[in-house]
PDB file of C-alpha atoms in Angstrom:
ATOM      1  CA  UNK S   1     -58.200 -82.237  97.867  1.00 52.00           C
ATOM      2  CA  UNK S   2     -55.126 -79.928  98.906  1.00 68.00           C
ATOM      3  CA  UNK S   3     -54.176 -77.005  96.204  1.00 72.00           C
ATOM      4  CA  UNK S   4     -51.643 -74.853  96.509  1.00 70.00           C
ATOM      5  CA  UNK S   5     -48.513 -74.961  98.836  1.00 69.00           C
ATOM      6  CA  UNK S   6     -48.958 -78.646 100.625  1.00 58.00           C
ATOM      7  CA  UNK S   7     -46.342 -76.664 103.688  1.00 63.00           C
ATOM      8  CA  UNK S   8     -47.151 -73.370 105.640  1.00 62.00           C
ATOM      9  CA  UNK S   9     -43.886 -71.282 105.121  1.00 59.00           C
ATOM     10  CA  UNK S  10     -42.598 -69.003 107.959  1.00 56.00           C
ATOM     11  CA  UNK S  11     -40.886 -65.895 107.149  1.00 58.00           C
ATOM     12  CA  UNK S  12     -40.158 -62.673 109.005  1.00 59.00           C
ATOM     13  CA  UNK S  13     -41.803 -63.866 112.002  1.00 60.00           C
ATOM     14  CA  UNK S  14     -45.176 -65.144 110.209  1.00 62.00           C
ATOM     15  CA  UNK S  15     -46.543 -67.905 108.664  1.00 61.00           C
ATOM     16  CA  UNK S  16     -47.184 -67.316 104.473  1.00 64.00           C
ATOM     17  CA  UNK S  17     -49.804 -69.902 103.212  1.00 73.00           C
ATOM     18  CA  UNK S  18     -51.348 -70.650  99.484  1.00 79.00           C
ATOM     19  CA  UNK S  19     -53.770 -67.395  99.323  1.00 85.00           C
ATOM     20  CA  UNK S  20     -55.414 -67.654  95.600  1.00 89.00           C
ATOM     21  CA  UNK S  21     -56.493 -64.241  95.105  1.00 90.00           C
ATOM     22  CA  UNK S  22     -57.199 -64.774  91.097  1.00 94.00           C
ATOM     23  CA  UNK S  23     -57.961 -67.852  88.357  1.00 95.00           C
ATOM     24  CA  UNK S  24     -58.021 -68.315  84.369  1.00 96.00           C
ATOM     25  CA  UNK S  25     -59.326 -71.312  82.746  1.00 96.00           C
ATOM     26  CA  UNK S  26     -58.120 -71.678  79.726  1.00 95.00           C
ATOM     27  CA  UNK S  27     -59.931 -72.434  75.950  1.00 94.00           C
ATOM     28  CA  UNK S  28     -58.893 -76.240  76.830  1.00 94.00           C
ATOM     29  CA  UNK S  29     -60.259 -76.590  80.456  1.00 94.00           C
ATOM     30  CA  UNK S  30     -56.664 -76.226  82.060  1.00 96.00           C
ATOM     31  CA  UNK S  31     -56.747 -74.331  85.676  1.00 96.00           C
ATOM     32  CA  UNK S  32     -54.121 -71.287  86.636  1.00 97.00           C
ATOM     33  CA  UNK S  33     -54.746 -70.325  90.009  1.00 95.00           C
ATOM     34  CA  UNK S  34     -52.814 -67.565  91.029  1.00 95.00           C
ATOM     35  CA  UNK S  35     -51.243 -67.371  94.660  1.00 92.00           C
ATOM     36  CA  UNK S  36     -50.850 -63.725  96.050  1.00 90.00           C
ATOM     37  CA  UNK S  37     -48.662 -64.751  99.255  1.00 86.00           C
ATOM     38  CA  UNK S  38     -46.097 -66.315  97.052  1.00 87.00           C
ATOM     39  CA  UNK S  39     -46.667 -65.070  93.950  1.00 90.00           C
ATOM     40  CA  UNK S  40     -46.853 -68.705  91.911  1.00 92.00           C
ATOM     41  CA  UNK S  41     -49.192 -70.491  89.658  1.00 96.00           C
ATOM     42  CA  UNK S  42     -50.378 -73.328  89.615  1.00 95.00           C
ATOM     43  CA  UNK S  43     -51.617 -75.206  86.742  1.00 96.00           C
ATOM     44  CA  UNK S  44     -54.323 -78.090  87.556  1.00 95.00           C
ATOM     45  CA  UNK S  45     -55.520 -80.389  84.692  1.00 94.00           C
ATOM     46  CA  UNK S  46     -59.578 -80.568  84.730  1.00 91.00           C
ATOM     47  CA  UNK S  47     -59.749 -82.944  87.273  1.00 89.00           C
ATOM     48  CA  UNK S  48     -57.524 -80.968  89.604  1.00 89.00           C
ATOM     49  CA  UNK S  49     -54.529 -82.635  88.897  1.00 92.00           C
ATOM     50  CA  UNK S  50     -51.558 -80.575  89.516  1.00 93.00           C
ATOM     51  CA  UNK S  51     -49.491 -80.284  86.262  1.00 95.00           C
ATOM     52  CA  UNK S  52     -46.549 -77.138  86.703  1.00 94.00           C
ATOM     53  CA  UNK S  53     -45.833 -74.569  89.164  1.00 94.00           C
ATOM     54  CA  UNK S  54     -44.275 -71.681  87.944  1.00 95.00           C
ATOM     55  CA  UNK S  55     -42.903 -67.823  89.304  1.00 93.00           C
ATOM     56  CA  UNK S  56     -42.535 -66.558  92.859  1.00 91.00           C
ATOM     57  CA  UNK S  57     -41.467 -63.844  95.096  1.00 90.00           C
ATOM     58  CA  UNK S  58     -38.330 -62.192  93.908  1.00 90.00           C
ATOM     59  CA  UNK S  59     -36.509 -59.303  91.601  1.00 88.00           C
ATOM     60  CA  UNK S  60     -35.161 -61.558  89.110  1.00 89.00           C
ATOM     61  CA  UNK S  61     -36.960 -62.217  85.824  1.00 89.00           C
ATOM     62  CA  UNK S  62     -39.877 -64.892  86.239  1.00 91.00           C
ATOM     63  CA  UNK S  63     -40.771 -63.447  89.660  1.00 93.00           C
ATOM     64  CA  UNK S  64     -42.719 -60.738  91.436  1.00 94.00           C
ATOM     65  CA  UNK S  65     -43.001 -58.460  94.247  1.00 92.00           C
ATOM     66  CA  UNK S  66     -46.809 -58.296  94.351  1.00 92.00           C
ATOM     67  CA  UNK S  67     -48.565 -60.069  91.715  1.00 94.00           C
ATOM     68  CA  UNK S  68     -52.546 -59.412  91.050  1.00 93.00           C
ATOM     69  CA  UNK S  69     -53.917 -61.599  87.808  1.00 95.00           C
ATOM     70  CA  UNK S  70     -53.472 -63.674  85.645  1.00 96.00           C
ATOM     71  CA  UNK S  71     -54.629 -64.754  82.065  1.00 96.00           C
ATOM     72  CA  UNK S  72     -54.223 -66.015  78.911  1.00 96.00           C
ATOM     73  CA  UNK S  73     -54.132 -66.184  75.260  1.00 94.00           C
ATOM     74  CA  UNK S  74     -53.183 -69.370  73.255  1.00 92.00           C
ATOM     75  CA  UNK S  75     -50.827 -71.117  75.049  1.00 93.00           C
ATOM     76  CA  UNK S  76     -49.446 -68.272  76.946  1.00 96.00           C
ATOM     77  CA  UNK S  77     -50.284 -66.952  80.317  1.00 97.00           C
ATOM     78  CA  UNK S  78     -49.499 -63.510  81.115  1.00 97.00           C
ATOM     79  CA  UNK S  79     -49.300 -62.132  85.194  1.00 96.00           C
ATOM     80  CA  UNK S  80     -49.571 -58.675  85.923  1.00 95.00           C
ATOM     81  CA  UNK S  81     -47.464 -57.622  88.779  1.00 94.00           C
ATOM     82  CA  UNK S  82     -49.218 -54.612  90.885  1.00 91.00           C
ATOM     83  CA  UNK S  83     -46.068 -53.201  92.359  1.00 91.00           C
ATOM     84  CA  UNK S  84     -43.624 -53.432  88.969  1.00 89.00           C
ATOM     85  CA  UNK S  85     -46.352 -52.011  86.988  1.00 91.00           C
ATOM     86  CA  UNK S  86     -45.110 -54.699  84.234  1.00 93.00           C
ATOM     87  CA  UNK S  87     -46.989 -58.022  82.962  1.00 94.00           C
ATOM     88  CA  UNK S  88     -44.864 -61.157  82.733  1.00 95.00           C
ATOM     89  CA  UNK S  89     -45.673 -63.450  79.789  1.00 96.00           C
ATOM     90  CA  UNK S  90     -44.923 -67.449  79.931  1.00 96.00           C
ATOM     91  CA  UNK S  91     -44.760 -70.117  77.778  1.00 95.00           C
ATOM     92  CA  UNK S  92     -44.640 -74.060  78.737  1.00 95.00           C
ATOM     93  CA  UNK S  93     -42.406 -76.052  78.170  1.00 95.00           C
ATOM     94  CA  UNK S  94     -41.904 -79.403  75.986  1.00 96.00           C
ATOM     95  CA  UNK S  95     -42.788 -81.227  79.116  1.00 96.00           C
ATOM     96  CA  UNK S  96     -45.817 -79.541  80.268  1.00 97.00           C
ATOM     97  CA  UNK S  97     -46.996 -79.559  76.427  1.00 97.00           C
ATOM     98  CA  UNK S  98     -46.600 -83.197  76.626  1.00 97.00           C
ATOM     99  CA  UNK S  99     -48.635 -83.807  79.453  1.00 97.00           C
ATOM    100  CA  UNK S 100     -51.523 -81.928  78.523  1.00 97.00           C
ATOM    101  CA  UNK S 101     -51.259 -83.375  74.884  1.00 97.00           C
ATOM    102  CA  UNK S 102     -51.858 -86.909  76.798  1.00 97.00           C
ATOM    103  CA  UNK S 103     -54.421 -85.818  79.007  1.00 96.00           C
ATOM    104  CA  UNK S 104     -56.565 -84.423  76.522  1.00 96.00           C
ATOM    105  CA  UNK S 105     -55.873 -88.045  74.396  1.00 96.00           C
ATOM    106  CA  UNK S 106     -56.908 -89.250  77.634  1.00 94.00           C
ATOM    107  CA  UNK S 107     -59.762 -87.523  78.586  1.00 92.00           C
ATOM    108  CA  UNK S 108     -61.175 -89.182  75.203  1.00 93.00           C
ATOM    109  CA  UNK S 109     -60.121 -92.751  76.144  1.00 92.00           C
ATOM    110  CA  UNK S 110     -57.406 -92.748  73.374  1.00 94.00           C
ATOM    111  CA  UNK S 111     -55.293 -94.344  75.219  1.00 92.00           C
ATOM    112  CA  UNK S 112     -53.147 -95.799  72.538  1.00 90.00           C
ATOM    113  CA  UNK S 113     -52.292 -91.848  71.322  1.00 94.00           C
ATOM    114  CA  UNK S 114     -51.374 -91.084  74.475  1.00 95.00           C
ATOM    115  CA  UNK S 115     -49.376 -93.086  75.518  1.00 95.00           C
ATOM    116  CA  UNK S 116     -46.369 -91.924  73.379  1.00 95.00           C
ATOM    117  CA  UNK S 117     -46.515 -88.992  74.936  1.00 97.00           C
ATOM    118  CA  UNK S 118     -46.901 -90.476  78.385  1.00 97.00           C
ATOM    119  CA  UNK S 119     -43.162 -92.003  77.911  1.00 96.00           C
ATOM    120  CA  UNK S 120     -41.657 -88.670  76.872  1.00 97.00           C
ATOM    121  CA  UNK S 121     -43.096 -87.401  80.136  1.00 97.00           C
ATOM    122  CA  UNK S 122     -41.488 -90.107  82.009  1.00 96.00           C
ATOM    123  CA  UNK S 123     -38.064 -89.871  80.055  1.00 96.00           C
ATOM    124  CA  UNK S 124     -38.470 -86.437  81.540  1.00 95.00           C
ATOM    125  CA  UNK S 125     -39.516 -87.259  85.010  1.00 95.00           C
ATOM    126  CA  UNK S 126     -39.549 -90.799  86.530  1.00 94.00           C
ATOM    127  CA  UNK S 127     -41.847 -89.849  89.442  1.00 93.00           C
ATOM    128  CA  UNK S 128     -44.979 -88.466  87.233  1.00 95.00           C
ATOM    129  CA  UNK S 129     -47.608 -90.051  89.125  1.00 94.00           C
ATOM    130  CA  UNK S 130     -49.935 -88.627  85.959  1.00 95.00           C
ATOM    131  CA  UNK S 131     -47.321 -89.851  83.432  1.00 96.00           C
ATOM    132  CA  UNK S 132     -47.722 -93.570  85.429  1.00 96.00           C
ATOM    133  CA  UNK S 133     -51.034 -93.889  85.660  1.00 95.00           C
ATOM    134  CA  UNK S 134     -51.551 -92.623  81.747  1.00 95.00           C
ATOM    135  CA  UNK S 135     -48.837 -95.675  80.810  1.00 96.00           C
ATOM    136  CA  UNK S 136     -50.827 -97.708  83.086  1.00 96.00           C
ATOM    137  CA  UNK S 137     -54.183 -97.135  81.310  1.00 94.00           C
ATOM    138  CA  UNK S 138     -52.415 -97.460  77.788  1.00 94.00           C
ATOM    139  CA  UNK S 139     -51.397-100.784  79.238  1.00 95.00           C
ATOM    140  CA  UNK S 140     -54.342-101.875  80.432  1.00 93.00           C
ATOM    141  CA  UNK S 141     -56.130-101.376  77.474  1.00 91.00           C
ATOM    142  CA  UNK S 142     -53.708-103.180  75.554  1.00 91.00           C
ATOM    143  CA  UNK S 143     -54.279-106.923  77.387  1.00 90.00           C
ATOM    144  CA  UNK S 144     -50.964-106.125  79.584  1.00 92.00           C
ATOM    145  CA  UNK S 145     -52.730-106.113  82.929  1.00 92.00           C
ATOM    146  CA  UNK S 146     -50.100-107.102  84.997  1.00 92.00           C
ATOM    147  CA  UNK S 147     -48.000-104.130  83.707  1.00 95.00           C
ATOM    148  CA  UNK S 148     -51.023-102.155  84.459  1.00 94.00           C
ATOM    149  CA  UNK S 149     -51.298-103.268  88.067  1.00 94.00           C
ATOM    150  CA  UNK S 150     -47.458-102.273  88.369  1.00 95.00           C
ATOM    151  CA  UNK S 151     -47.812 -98.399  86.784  1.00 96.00           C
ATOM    152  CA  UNK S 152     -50.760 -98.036  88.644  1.00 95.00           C
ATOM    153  CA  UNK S 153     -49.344 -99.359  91.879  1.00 94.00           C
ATOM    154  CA  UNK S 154     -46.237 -96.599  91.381  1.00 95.00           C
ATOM    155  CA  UNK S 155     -48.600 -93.417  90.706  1.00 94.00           C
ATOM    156  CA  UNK S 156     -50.928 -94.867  93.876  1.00 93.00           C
ATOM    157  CA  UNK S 157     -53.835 -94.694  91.808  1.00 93.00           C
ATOM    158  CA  UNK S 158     -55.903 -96.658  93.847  1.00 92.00           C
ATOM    159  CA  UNK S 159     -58.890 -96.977  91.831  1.00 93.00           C
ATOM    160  CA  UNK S 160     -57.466 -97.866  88.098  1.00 93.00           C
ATOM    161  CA  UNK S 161     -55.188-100.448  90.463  1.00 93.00           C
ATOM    162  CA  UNK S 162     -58.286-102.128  91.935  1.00 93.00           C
ATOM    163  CA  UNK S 163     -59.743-102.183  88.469  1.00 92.00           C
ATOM    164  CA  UNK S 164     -57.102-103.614  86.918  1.00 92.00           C
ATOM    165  CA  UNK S 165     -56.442-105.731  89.883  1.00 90.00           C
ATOM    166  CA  UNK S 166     -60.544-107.612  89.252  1.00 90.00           C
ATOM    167  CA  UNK S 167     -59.452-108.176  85.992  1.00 88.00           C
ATOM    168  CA  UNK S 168     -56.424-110.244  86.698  1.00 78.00           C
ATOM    169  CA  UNK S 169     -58.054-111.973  89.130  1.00 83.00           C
ATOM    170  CA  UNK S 170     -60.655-113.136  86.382  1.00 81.00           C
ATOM    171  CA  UNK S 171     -58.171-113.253  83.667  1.00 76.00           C
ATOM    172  CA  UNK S 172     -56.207-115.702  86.043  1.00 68.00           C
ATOM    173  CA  UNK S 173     -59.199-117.601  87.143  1.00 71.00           C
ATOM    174  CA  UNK S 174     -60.757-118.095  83.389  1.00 74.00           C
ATOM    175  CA  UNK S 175     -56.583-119.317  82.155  1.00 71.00           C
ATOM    176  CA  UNK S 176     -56.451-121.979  85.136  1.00 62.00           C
ATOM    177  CA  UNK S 177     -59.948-123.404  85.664  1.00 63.00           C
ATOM    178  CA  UNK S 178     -59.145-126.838  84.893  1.00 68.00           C
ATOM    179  CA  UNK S 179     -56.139-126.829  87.034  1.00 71.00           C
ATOM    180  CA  UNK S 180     -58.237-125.330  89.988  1.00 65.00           C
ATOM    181  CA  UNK S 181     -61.482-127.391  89.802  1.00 66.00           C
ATOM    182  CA  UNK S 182     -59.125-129.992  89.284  1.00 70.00           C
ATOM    183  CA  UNK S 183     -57.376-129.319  92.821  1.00 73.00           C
ATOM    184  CA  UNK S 184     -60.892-128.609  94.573  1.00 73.00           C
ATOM    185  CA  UNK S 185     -62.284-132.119  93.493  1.00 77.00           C
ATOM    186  CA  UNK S 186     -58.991-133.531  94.905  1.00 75.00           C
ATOM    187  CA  UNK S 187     -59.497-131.708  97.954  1.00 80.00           C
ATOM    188  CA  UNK S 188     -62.754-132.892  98.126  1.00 77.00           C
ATOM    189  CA  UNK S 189     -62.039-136.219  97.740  1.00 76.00           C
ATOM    190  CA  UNK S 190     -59.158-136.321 100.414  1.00 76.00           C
ATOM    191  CA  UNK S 191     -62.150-134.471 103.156  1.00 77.00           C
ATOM    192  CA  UNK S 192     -64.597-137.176 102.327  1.00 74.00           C
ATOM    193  CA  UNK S 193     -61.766-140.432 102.844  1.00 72.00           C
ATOM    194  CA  UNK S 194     -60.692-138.601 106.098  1.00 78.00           C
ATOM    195  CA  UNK S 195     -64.616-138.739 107.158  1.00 73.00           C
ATOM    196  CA  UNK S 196     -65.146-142.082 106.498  1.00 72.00           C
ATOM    197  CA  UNK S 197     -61.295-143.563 107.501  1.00 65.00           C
ATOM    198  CA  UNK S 198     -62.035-140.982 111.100  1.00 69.00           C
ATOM    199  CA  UNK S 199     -65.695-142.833 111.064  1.00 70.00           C
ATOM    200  CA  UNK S 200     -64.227-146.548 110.414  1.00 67.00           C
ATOM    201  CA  UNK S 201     -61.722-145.941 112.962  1.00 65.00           C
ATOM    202  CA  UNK S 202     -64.008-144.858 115.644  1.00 66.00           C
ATOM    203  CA  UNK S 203     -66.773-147.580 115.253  1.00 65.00           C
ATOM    204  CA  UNK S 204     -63.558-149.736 115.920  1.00 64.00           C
ATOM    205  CA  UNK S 205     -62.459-148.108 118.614  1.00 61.00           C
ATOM    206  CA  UNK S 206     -66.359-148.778 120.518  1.00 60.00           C
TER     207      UNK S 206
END
């Protein structure tokens, strides 16, 4: 998959691209992986999902001018900034906190727990192709497949859509039998008169 900066930057007649000079997985499985060249982290779930970007290049608080590791303790991640000789300390945010509550929920099918976190998340942010695809699984597991087939459709999760995508077809099959065996023996019925009428007609015509 891609990591890091999806675009090559060009500054000061050069192009800066994603250079992770340092990681920290955390007690949880979460990935930090710090990039030197722009001085940002990025935090991947454990399935290399990206979940937050955070810092940069910069002299204002949050940022650094030549950052060299990173860690962690609890929930905080601390980056230690070669040139400042100082370590900046972060914390996440409600948002972030929800989404790796859910994933975690998720991670052990509990879909149902999850899921309430899943719609703070997209409160929050609309476009969360993780916070679409979690509502679509919650949905899924609930009987709601067509709502499913829509969250999954949004996040372009390809392979929960094609799952959920069988099971409507089956669902839909299994709920209109009658009606379509019904409409096959018709069907049937109308090919074998046209035979015989096309038949009839043509020993008339000799």
């Amino acid at each position: 998959g891609d990591y890091g900066d999806l675009r090559t930057l060009y500054s000061e007649g050069k192009n800066i691209d994603t250079t992770f000079e340092d990681i920290y997985v955390d007690s949880e499985d979460f990935i930090f992986a710090l990039d030197t060249a722009r001085g940002r982290v990025f935090q991947y779930d454990q399935n290399s999902n990206l979940i937050s970007v955070f810092g940069g290049i910069g002299d204002q608080m949050g940022t650094f001018a030549l950052p060299g590791a990173v860690c962690g303790y609890g929930e905080r991640i601390y980056v230690l900034d070669e040139t400042k000789n100082s370590i900046t300390v972060f914390e996440p945010t409600d948002y972030v906190r929800n989404i790796r509550k859910a994933l975690l929920l998720d991670s052990e099918c509990d879909y149902s727990q999850a899921v309430k976190y899943w719609e703070q998340v997209y409160q929050a942010n609309s476009n969360c192709s993780l916070a679409l695809s979690g509502l679509g699984k919650a949905a899924y597991e609930n009987g709601e497949i067509a709502k499913a087939m829509n969250y999954f459709r949004l996040a372009d999760d390809r392979t929960n859509y094609d799952i959920a995508y069988t099971a409507y077809r089956t669902q839909f099959i299994r709920e209109h039998f009658v009606l379509i065996a019904a409409v096959v023996i018709v069907l049937v019925i109308a090919v074998i008169l046209l035979l015989n009428y096309a038949k009839k007609k043509e020993k008339r015509d000799e």
